[in-house]
Coordinates of C-alpha atoms in Angstrom, one line a residue:
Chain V
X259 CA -37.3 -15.1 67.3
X260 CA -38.2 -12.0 68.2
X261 CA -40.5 -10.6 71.1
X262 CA -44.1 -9.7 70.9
X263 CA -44.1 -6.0 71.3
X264 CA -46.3 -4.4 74.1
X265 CA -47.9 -1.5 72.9
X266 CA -48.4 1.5 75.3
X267 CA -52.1 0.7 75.2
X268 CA -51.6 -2.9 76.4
X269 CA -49.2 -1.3 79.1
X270 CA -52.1 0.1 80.5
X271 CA -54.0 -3.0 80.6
X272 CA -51.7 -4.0 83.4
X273 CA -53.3 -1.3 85.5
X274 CA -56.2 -3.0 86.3
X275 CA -53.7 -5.1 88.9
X276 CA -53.1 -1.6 90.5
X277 CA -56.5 -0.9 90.9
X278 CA -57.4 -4.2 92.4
X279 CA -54.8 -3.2 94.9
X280 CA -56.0 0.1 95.3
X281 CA -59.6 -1.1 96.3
X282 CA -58.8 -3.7 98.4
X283 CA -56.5 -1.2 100.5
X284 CA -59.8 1.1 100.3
X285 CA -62.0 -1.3 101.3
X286 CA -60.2 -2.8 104.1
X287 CA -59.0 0.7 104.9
X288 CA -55.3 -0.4 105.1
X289 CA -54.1 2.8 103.9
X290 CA -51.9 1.9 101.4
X291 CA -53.4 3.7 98.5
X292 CA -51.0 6.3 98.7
X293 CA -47.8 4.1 98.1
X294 CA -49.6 2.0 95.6
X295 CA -50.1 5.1 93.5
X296 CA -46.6 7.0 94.0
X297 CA -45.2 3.3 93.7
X298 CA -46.8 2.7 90.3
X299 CA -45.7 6.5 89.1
X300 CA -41.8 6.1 90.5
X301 CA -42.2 2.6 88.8
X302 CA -43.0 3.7 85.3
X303 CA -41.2 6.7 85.6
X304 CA -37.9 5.1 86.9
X305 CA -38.0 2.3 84.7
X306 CA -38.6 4.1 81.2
X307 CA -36.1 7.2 82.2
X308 CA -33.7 3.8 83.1
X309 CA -34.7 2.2 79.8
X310 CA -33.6 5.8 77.6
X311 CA -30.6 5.9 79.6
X312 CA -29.4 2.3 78.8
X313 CA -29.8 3.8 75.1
X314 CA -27.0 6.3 75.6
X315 CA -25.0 4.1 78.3
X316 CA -24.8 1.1 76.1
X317 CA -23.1 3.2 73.4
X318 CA -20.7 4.3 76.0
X319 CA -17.4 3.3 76.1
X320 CA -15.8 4.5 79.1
X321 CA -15.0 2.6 81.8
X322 CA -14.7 5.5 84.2
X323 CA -18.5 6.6 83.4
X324 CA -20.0 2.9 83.7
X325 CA -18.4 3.0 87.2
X326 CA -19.7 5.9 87.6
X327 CA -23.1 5.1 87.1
X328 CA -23.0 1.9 89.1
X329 CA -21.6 4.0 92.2
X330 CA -24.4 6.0 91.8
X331 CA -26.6 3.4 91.9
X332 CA -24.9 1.8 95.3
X333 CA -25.5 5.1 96.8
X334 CA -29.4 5.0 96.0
X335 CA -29.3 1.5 97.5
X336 CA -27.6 2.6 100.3
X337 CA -30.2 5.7 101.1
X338 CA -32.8 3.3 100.2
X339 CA -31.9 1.2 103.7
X340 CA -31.0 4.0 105.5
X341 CA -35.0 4.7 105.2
X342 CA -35.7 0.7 106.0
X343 CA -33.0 0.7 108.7
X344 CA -34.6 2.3 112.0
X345 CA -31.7 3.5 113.8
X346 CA -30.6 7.0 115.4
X347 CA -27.2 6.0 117.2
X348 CA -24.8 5.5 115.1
X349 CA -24.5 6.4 111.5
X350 CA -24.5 3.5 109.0
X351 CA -24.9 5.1 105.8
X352 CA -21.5 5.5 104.9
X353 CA -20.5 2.4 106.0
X354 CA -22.7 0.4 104.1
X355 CA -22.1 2.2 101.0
X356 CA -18.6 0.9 101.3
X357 CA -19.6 -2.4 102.1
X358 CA -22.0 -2.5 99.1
X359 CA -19.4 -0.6 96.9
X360 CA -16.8 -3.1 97.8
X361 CA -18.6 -6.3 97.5
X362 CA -21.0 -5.3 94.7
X363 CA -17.7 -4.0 92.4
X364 CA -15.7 -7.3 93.3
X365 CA -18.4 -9.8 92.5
X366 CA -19.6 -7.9 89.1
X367 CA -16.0 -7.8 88.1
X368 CA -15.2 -11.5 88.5
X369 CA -18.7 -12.1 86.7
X370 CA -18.1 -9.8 83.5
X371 CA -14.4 -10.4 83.4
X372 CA -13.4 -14.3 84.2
X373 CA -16.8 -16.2 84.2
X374 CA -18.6 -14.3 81.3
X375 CA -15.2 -13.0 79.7
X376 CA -16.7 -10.0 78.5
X377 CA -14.4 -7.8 76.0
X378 CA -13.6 -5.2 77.7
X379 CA -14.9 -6.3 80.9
X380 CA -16.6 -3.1 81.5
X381 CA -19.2 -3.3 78.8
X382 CA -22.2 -2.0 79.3
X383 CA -24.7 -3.9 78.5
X384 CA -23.4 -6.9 80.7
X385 CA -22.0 -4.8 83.8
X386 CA -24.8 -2.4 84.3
X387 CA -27.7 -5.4 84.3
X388 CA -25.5 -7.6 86.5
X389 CA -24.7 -5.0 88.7
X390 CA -27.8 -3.7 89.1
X391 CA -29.1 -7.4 89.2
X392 CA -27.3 -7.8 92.7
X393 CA -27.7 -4.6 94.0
X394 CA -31.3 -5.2 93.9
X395 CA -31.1 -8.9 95.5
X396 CA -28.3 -8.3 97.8
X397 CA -29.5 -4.5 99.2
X398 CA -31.8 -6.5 101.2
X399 CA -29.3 -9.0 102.4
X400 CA -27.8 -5.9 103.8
X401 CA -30.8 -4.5 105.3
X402 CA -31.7 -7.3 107.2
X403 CA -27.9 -7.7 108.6
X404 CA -28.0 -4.4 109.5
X405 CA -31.5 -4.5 111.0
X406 CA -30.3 -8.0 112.9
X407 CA -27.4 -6.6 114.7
X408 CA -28.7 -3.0 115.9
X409 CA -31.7 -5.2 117.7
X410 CA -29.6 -7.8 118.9
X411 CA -27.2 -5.0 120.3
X412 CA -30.3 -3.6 122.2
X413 CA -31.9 -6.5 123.4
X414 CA -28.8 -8.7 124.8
X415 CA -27.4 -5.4 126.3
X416 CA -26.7 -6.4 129.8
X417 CA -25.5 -9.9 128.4
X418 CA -22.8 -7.5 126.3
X419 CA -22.4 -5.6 129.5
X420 CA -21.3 -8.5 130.9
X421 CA -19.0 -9.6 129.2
X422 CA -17.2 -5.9 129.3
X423 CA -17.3 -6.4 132.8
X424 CA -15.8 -9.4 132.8
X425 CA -12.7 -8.0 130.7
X426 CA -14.0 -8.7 127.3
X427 CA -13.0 -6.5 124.6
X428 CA -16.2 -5.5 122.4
X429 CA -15.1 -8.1 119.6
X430 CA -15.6 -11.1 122.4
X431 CA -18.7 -9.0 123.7
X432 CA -20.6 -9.3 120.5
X433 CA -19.5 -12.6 118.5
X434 CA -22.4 -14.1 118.6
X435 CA -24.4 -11.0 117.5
X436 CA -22.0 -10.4 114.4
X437 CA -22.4 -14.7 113.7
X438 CA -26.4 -14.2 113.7
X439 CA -26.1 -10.9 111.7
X440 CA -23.8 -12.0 108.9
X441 CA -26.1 -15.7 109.1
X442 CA -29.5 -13.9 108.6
X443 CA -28.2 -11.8 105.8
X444 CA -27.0 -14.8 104.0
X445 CA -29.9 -17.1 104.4
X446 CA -32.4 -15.9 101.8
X447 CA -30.0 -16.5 99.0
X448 CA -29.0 -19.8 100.1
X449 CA -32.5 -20.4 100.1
X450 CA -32.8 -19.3 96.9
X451 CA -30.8 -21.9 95.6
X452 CA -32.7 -24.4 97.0
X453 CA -36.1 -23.4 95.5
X454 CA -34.8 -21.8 92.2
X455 CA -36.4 -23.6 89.2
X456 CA -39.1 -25.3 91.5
X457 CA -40.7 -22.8 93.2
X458 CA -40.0 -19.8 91.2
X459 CA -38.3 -19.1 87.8
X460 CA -36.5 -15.7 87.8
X461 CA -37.1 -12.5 86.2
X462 CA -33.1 -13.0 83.9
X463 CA -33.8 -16.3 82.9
X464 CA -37.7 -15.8 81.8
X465 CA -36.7 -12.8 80.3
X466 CA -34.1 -14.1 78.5
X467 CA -36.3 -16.7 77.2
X468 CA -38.9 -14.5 76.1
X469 CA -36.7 -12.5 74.3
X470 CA -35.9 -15.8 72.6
X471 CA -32.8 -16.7 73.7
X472 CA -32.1 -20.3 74.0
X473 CA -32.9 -22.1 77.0
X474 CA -30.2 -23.3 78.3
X475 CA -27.8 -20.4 77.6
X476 CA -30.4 -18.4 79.7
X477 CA -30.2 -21.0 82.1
X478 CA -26.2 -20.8 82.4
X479 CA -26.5 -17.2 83.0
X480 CA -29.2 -18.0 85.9
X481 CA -27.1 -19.7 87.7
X482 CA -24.2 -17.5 87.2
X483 CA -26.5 -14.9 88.9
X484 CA -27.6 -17.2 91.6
X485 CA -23.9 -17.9 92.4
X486 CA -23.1 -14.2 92.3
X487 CA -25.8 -13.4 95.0
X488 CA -24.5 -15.7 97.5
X489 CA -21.1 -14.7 97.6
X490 CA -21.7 -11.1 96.8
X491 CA -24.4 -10.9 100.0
X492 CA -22.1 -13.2 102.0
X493 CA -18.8 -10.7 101.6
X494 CA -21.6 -7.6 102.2
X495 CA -22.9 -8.7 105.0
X496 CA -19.7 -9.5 106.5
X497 CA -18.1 -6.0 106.3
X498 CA -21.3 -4.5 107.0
X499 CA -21.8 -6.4 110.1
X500 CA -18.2 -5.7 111.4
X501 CA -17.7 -2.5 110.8
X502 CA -21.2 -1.3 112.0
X503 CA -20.0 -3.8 115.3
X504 CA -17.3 -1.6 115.9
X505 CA -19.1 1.6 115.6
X506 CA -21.9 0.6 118.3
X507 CA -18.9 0.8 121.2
X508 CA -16.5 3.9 121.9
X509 CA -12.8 3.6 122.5
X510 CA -13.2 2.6 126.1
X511 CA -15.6 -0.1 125.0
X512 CA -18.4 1.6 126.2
X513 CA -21.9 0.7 124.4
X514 CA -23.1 3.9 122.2
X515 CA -26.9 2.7 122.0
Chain L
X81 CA -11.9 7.9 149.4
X82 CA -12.3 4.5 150.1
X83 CA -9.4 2.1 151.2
X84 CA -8.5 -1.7 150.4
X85 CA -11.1 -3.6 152.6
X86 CA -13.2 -1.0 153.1
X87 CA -17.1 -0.8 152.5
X88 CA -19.3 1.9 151.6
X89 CA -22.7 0.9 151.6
X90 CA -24.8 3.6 149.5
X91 CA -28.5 3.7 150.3
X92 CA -31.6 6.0 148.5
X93 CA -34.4 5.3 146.5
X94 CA -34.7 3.8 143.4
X95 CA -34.0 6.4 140.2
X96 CA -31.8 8.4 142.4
X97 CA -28.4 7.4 140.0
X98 CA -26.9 4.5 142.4
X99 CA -26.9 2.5 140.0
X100 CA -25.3 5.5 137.6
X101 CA -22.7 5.8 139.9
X102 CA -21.4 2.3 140.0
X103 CA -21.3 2.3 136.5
X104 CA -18.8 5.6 136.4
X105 CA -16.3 3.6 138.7
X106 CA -15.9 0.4 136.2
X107 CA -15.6 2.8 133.1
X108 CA -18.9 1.7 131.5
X109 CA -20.3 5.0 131.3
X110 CA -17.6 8.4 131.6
X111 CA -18.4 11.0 133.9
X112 CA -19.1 14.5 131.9
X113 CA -17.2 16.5 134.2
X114 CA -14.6 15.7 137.3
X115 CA -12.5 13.1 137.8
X116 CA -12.5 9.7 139.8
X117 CA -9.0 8.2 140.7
X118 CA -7.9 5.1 141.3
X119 CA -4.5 4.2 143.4
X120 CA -3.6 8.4 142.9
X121 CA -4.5 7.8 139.2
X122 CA -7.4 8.4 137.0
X123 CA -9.3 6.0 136.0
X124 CA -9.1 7.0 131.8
X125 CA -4.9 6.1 132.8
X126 CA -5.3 2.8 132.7
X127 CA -6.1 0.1 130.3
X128 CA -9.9 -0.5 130.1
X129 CA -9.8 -4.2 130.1
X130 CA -7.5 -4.4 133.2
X131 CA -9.2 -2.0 135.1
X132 CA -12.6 -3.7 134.7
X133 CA -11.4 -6.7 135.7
X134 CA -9.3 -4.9 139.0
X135 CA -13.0 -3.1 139.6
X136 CA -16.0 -5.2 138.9
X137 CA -19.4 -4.0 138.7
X138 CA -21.8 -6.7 139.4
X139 CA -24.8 -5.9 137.4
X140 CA -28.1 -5.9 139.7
X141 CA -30.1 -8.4 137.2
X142 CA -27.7 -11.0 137.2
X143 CA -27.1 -12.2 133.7
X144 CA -26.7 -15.7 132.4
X145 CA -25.2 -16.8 129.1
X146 CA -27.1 -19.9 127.4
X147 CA -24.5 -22.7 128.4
X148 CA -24.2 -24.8 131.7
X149 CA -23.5 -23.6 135.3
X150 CA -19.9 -24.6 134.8
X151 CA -19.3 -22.5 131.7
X152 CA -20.9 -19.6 133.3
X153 CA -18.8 -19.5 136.4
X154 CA -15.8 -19.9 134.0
X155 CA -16.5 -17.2 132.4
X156 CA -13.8 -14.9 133.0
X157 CA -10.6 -17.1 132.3
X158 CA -12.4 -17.3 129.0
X159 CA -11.0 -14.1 127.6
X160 CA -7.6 -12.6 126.3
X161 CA -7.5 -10.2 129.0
X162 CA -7.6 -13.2 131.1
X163 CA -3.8 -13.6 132.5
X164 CA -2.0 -16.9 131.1
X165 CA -0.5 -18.0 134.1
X166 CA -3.8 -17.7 136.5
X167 CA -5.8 -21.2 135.8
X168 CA -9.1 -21.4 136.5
X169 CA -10.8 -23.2 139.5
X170 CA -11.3 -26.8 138.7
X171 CA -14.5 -28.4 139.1
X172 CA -14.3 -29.2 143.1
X173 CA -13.4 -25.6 144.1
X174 CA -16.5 -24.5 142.4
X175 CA -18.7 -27.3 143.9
X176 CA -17.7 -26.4 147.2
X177 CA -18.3 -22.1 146.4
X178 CA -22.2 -23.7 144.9
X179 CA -22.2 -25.7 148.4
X180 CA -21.3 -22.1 150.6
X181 CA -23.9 -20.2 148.7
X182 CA -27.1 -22.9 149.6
X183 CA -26.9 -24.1 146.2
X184 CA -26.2 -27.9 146.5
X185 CA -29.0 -28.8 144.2
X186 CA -27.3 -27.1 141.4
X187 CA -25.4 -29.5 138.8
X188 CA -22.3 -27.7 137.5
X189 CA -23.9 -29.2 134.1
X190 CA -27.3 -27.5 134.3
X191 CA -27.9 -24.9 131.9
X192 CA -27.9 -21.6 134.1
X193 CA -30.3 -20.0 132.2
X194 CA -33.2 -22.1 133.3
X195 CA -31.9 -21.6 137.2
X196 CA -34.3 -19.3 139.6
X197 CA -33.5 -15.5 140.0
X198 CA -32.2 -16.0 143.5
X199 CA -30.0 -19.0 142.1
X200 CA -29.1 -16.7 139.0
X201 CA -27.7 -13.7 141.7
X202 CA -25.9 -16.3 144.1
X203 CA -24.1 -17.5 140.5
X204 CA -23.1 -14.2 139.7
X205 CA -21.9 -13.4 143.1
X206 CA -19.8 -16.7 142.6
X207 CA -18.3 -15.5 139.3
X208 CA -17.3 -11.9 140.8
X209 CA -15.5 -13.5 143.4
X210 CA -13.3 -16.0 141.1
X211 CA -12.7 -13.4 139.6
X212 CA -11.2 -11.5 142.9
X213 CA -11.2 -7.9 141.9
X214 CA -9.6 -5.5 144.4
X215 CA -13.0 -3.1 144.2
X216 CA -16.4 -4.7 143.6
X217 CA -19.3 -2.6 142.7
X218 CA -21.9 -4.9 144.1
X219 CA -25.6 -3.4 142.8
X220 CA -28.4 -4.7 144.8
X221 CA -26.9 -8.0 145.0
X222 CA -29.5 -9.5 147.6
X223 CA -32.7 -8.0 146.0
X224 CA -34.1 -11.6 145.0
X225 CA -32.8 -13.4 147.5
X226 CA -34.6 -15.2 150.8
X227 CA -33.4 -14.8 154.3
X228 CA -31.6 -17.3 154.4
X229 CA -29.9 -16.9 151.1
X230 CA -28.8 -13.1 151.9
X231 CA -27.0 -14.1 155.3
X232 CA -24.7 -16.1 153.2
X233 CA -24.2 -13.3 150.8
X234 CA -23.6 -10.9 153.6
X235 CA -21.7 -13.1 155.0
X236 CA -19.3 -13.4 151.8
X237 CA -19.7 -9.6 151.6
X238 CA -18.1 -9.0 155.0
X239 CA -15.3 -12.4 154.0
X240 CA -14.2 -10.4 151.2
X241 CA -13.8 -7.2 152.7
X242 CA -12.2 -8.0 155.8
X243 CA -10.2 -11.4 154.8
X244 CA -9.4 -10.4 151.3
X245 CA -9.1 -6.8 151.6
X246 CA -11.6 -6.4 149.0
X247 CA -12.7 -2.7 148.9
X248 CA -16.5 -2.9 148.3
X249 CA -19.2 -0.3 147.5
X250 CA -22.4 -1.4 147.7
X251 CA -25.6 -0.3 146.7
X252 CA -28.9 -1.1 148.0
X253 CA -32.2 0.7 148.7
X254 CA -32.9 -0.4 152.4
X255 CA -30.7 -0.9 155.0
X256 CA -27.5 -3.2 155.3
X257 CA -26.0 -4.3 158.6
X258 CA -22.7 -5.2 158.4
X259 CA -20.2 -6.3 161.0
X260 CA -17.1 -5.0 158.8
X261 CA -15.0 -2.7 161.0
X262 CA -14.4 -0.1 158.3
X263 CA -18.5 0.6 157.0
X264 CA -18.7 4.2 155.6
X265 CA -22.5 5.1 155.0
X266 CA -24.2 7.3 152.3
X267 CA -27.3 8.2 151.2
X268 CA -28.2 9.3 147.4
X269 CA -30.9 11.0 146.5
X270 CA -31.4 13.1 142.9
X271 CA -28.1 12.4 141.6
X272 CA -26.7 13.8 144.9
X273 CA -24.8 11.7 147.7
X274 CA -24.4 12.6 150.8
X275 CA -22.6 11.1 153.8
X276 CA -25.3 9.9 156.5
X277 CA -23.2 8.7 159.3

C-alpha cells in the first residue's frame, strides 16, 4: 500500500501551526518570532535540499563517500553544541567530534552490518537514516554531558580544590563529576525505553507504517533504534565526559576554569 | 626564607592577594614570573602530588565532602598519593583531636556537612594536621571561630610550629599574637608584601 501524496499546496496548510506560534510569541511579546520564521525556512530548506541529496546518495555506491557524508554530518552536530554549550575555557569542539565520530560510526556499523545484515554494510539507504537517526537523538545526550560537567566543575571548585590539596590527582578530584556527567547524559534514553509505545510512538516506526510497511517489521526496526540510542549515547558520553575532564586541569593539576 | 618551625604571619586587607600568594606556594596557581624554592629547589622540581601533600594550603572556607565526620577527617589516606605504609589514625586518636578542638558534641558518624561553620574550620584544621605537612599554608583559619574556639586553634598553631617543627605561614587580616619564638611579620597590601617588624 502506497502513501497518500502531500501535495505542495497541502504542505502549506501546515503553516497555519507556524502562524499560531508566531502570534502567540507576538502577543505575549516573547520574542520568538524571529526563530520561528528562520526555523521554518532552514526547516524546509534543509529538509528538501536533504531529500534531493538522498536521490543522488542512494544511487551511490562508495563506501568512502557515505562516510564521507556522515562525518560531515557529526561535524554539524558538533558545531550545533558548541552554540548550546556555554563555555569559553577550554575548547570542546574537537573533542566531541571525536567522541560523536567514534561512537556514532561504531554503533551504526554494528546496526547496518550484524543486526540488520545489510549487503554491503555501507548502503545507503540504511546507514545514512540510522546514522543520522542517532546523531540527532544522541547530539543532545552529548550536550547535556558536556553542559553537566563544565557546571559541576565551577560550582564544586573548592571541593575539587580540596581534594588537590589533599594529594589527589585530578581523576580522584573529579569522579563524581564525570559519574553525574556520563549519568545525566544517559538518562533520557533510558527513559525512553520506558515510555516508548505508551507515551509516545516514534517518528521511524509511524513512518514506516504509513508508508505501509508491516507493523511489526517496523516495530523490529524501533527497537533496534531504541537499543542503538542507549548504547551509542552511553559510549558518547563516556569519552566526552573524560576527555573534556582532563582538559579542565593543566599538567600540574591546576584547575583551567 | 622561612625555616622548619618558623611562622610568618601575613597581615593586609582583604583583596590585597594573601590569599593569591598562599596559593603560589602549594602549586595551585603558577607564578608568571620568578621563582619560589623549596629545600634549595624549585617548586616545578618536584612531583605535584608530593609536594602538595609536604605543603598544605588550608583553604579559608573550609570544605566538607557529603559523608560523615569520620570519612572526612580520613580523607587523605584515601588517595594513591597516600603512602602504603602510613595507616591512618583509628577512631580514638581522632576522638581525642575532636575532644582538643571543643568539639565533644561531634559524632565521628555525623554527616559533616550539616556541622556549623566554626565546627566545619576546627574539622579542617584537624584534617591538615593528620595529614602533618612540613609547611602549612593556613588561610584565615580562625575567621568563624568564637573566643574560645580560636585559643585552641592558636594554641595548635603555636604546638605545630614549635613541637613539630612545622613551618607555618599564615594569613589573616587583623592581628595574631603568637608566643612562637621564631614569628616573622608582614604586611600585604596591592599585590605587594612588605616586612612590618
Amino acid at each position: 500500500m502506497d502513501p497518500i501524496e502531500i501535495s505542495y499546496g497541502q504542505l502549506l496548510i501546515g503553516l497555519v501551526f507556524i502562524a499560531t506560534a508566531g502570534g502567540a510569541s507576538l502577543f505575549l511579546k516573547l520574542g520568538l518570532e524571529r526563530d520561528i520564521i528562520w526555523g521554518t525556512v532552514r526547516t524546509f530548506a534543509q529538509l528538501f535540499l536533504m531529500g534531493y541529496i538522498l536521490v543522488y546518495i542512494f544511487r551511490m555506491d562508495s563506501a568512502a563517500i557515505i562516510l564521507l557524508i556522515f562525518t560531515g554530518m557529526i561535524l554539524f552536530a558538533a558545531l550545533t553544541i558548541r552554540g548550546r554549550v556555554q563555555e569559553k575555557g577550554v575548547p570542546y569542539l574537537i573533542p566531541t567530534f571525536i567522541s560523536m565520530f567514534m561512537s556514532y560510526m561504531l554503533v551504526t556499523i554494528v546496526v547496518t552490518y550484524f543486526v540488520i545484515n545489510v549487503e554491503p554494510w555501507y548502503e545507503p539507504r540504511y546507514f545514512i537514516p540510522l546514522g543520522g537517526m542517532i546523531i540527532g537523538n544522541s547530539m543532545s545526550a552529548i550536550a547535556i554531558s558536556l553542559e553537566r560537567i563544565f557546571s559541576d566543575i565551577r560550582k564544586r571548585r573548592d571541593e575539587i580544590e580540596l581534594y588537590l590539596c589533599l594529594g589527589a590527582r585530578h581523576g580522584e578530584a573529579t569522579g563524581d563529576i564525570v559519574r553525574e556527567s556520563v549519568k545525566a547524559g544517559m538518562i533520557p534514553s533510558i527513559n525512553a525505553m520506558m515510555a516508548v509505545g505508551i507515551v509516545f510512538l516514534p517518528g521511524m516506526m509511524t513512518g514506516q507504517i504509513i508508508a505501509g510497511a508491516d507493523p511489526v517489521t517496523s516495530i523490529k526496526y524501533q527497537i533496534v533504534v531504541m537499543l542503538m540510542l542507549v548504547g551509542s549515547t552511553a559510549i558518547g558520553s563516556i569519552i566526552i565526559a573524560f576527555i573534556v575532564r582532563n582538559l579542565c586541569f593543566t599538567k600540574a593539576e591546576q584547575l583551567k576554569i | 626564607m622561612l625555616d622548619a618551625g618558623e611562622l610568618a604571619v601575613i597581615s593586609g586587607p582583604s583583596g590585597s592577594g594573601k590569599s593569591t600568594l598562599l596559593r603560589l606556594f602549594n602549586r595551585l596557581l603558577d607564578p608568571g614570573k620568578g621563582e619560589i624554592l623549596y629545600n634549595g629547589r624549585p617548586l616545578a622540581g618536584y612531583g605535584v602530588v608530593e609536594l602538595r601533600r609536604d605543603i598544605y594550603y588550608l583553604q579559608q572556607a573550609p570544605v566538607m565532602i557529603q559523608k560523615t565526620v569520620r570519612d572526612n577527617l580520613l580523607l587523605p589516606f584515601r588517595f594513591r598519593a597516600a603512602k602504603k605504609d602510613t595507616l591512618p589514625p583509628d577512631d580514638e586518636k581522632l576522638l581525642k583531636l575532636l575532644e582538643r578542638f571543643k568539639l565533644s558534641g561531634v559524632t565521628l558518624e555525623d554527616d559533616a556537612t550539616r556541622m556549623s561553620i566554626g565546627q566545619k574550620q576546627r574539622l579542617a584544621f584537624i584534617r591538615a594536621m593528620l595529614l602533618a605537612p612540613q609547611v602549612m599554608l593556613l588561610d584565615e583559619p580562625m575567621s568563624s571561630l568564637d573566643p574560645v574556639s580560636r585559643a585552641v586553634v592558636r594554641e595548635n598553631v603555636e604546638r605545630m610550629a614549635t613541637g613539630e617543627g612545622t613551618a607555618i605561614i599564615l594569613v589573616m587580616h587583623y592581628n595574631f599574637a603568637s608566643s612562637v619564638a621564631r614569628t616573622r611579620r608582614y604586611h600585604m597590601e596591592n599585590g605587594v608584601i612588605s616586612d612590618s617588624q
